[in-house]
């Protein structure tokens, strides 16, 4: 029986997390020729990508936080202050991030997640397509994953 052979712990351990990530990465590389082909290329590592819109006083009017990896831009957060919404700032931030990802990092695709009450219609106007829908994540909300081929 497994429980008699091992001591099970539930503590958060950064060192063990890094160990696990490293071992999983090694196993994935061994199993996937596609991932092995990334070794030693710029697409091998996640590289942060951030774009900020600052007002004249230096305050954050909006921003995009994401990263690039394996030829993909992954947009983690995109936010525009309410006072600046509806004027194209969000579109500009997203377009700028896509341009940087495409021209300086060789990305050909972009992905992001949004909830049903957030910005799905906005992203669809920017050329993104829904590729995944997860109902009740979290309960009562639907999460969408959207992707776009970068021109």
XYZ file of C-alpha atoms in Angstrom:
151
model
C 0.000 0.000 0.000
C 1.399 3.403 -1.013
C 0.593 5.233 2.231
C 2.844 2.854 4.210
C 5.813 3.421 1.923
C 5.918 7.211 1.869
C 5.451 10.142 4.186
C 3.011 12.583 2.564
C 3.441 16.322 3.221
C 1.392 19.306 2.127
C 3.702 22.203 2.917
C 4.565 24.753 0.254
C 8.214 24.199 -0.616
C 9.851 26.375 -3.266
C 12.946 24.183 -3.567
C 10.880 21.022 -4.094
C 8.665 22.871 -6.579
C 11.727 23.821 -8.637
C 13.003 20.234 -8.393
C 9.652 18.905 -9.607
C 9.510 21.431 -12.453
C 13.023 20.470 -13.543
C 12.256 16.753 -13.489
C 8.989 17.215 -15.375
C 10.754 19.379 -17.953
C 13.421 16.695 -18.441
C 10.751 14.003 -18.853
C 8.819 16.159 -21.314
C 11.970 16.862 -23.336
C 12.746 13.147 -23.475
C 9.229 12.311 -24.634
C 8.675 15.115 -27.170
C 10.828 15.802 -30.229
C 9.097 19.180 -30.557
C 10.155 20.270 -27.060
C 13.658 18.837 -27.603
C 13.979 20.967 -30.739
C 13.497 24.101 -28.613
C 16.649 23.382 -26.592
C 19.197 26.131 -27.152
C 16.802 28.371 -29.083
C 15.311 31.720 -27.999
C 11.922 29.994 -27.662
C 13.204 27.615 -24.993
C 12.595 29.927 -22.031
C 9.649 31.996 -20.897
C 10.555 35.656 -21.334
C 8.409 38.323 -19.632
C 6.674 40.857 -21.871
C 5.026 43.934 -20.366
C 3.495 47.013 -21.979
C 2.410 50.018 -19.898
C 0.341 53.125 -20.640
C 1.214 55.935 -18.253
C -0.790 59.137 -17.823
C 0.976 62.535 -17.807
C 1.514 62.275 -14.033
C 3.177 58.863 -14.426
C 0.217 56.872 -13.116
C -0.727 53.574 -14.713
C -3.655 54.104 -17.083
C -3.428 50.543 -18.358
C -1.088 47.665 -18.877
C -0.473 44.237 -20.266
C 1.552 41.530 -18.521
C 2.475 38.315 -20.234
C 5.360 36.250 -21.524
C 6.602 34.624 -24.682
C 7.555 30.967 -25.005
C 7.950 28.525 -27.887
C 6.723 30.977 -30.493
C 3.675 32.010 -28.472
C 2.666 35.194 -26.685
C 0.674 34.388 -23.546
C -1.263 37.405 -22.279
C -1.736 36.938 -18.544
C -3.298 40.307 -17.651
C -4.680 43.209 -19.666
C -6.283 46.056 -17.757
C -7.328 49.628 -18.542
C -8.449 52.091 -15.882
C -12.185 52.824 -16.154
C -11.497 56.490 -16.936
C -9.622 55.479 -20.081
C -11.840 52.680 -21.391
C -13.600 52.957 -24.726
C -10.897 55.060 -26.348
C -8.829 52.280 -27.881
C -6.145 52.037 -25.204
C -6.727 48.317 -24.580
C -6.552 47.600 -28.305
C -3.352 49.619 -28.543
C -1.698 47.791 -25.623
C -2.626 44.393 -27.052
C -1.540 45.322 -30.572
C 1.778 46.652 -29.281
C 2.451 43.449 -27.312
C 1.552 41.307 -30.337
C 3.860 43.396 -32.534
C 6.781 43.041 -30.095
C 6.168 39.312 -29.726
C 6.050 38.843 -33.492
C 8.906 41.113 -34.588
C 11.447 40.765 -31.795
C 10.656 37.301 -30.428
C 9.471 35.373 -33.465
C 6.036 34.542 -32.081
C 3.442 33.335 -34.546
C 0.523 32.885 -32.145
C -1.040 34.412 -29.043
C -3.243 33.021 -26.282
C -5.126 34.356 -23.279
C -7.881 33.501 -20.840
C -10.899 35.574 -19.849
C -14.072 35.052 -17.838
C -17.608 35.399 -19.186
C -18.150 38.792 -17.512
C -14.837 40.226 -18.701
C -13.646 40.916 -22.242
C -14.450 37.988 -24.548
C -16.204 40.277 -27.070
C -13.267 42.701 -26.964
C -10.768 39.942 -27.737
C -12.924 38.561 -30.540
C -12.896 42.049 -32.127
C -9.088 41.864 -31.972
C -9.123 38.625 -33.994
C -9.028 36.064 -31.195
C -11.082 32.875 -31.400
C -12.484 30.848 -28.509
C -10.778 27.440 -28.453
C -11.800 26.271 -24.986
C -14.705 26.889 -22.632
C -14.666 25.752 -19.006
C -18.028 26.166 -17.270
C -18.110 26.727 -13.513
C -14.458 27.740 -13.244
C -14.804 29.186 -10.675
C -18.352 28.144 -9.732
C -20.939 30.285 -11.518
C -18.422 31.665 -14.022
C -17.240 30.359 -17.389
C -13.593 30.710 -18.365
C -12.626 30.990 -22.030
C -9.273 30.384 -23.668
C -8.785 32.336 -26.877
C -6.026 32.175 -29.494
C -4.927 34.228 -32.465
C -2.485 33.686 -35.297
C -0.217 36.726 -35.403
C 0.038 38.194 -38.911
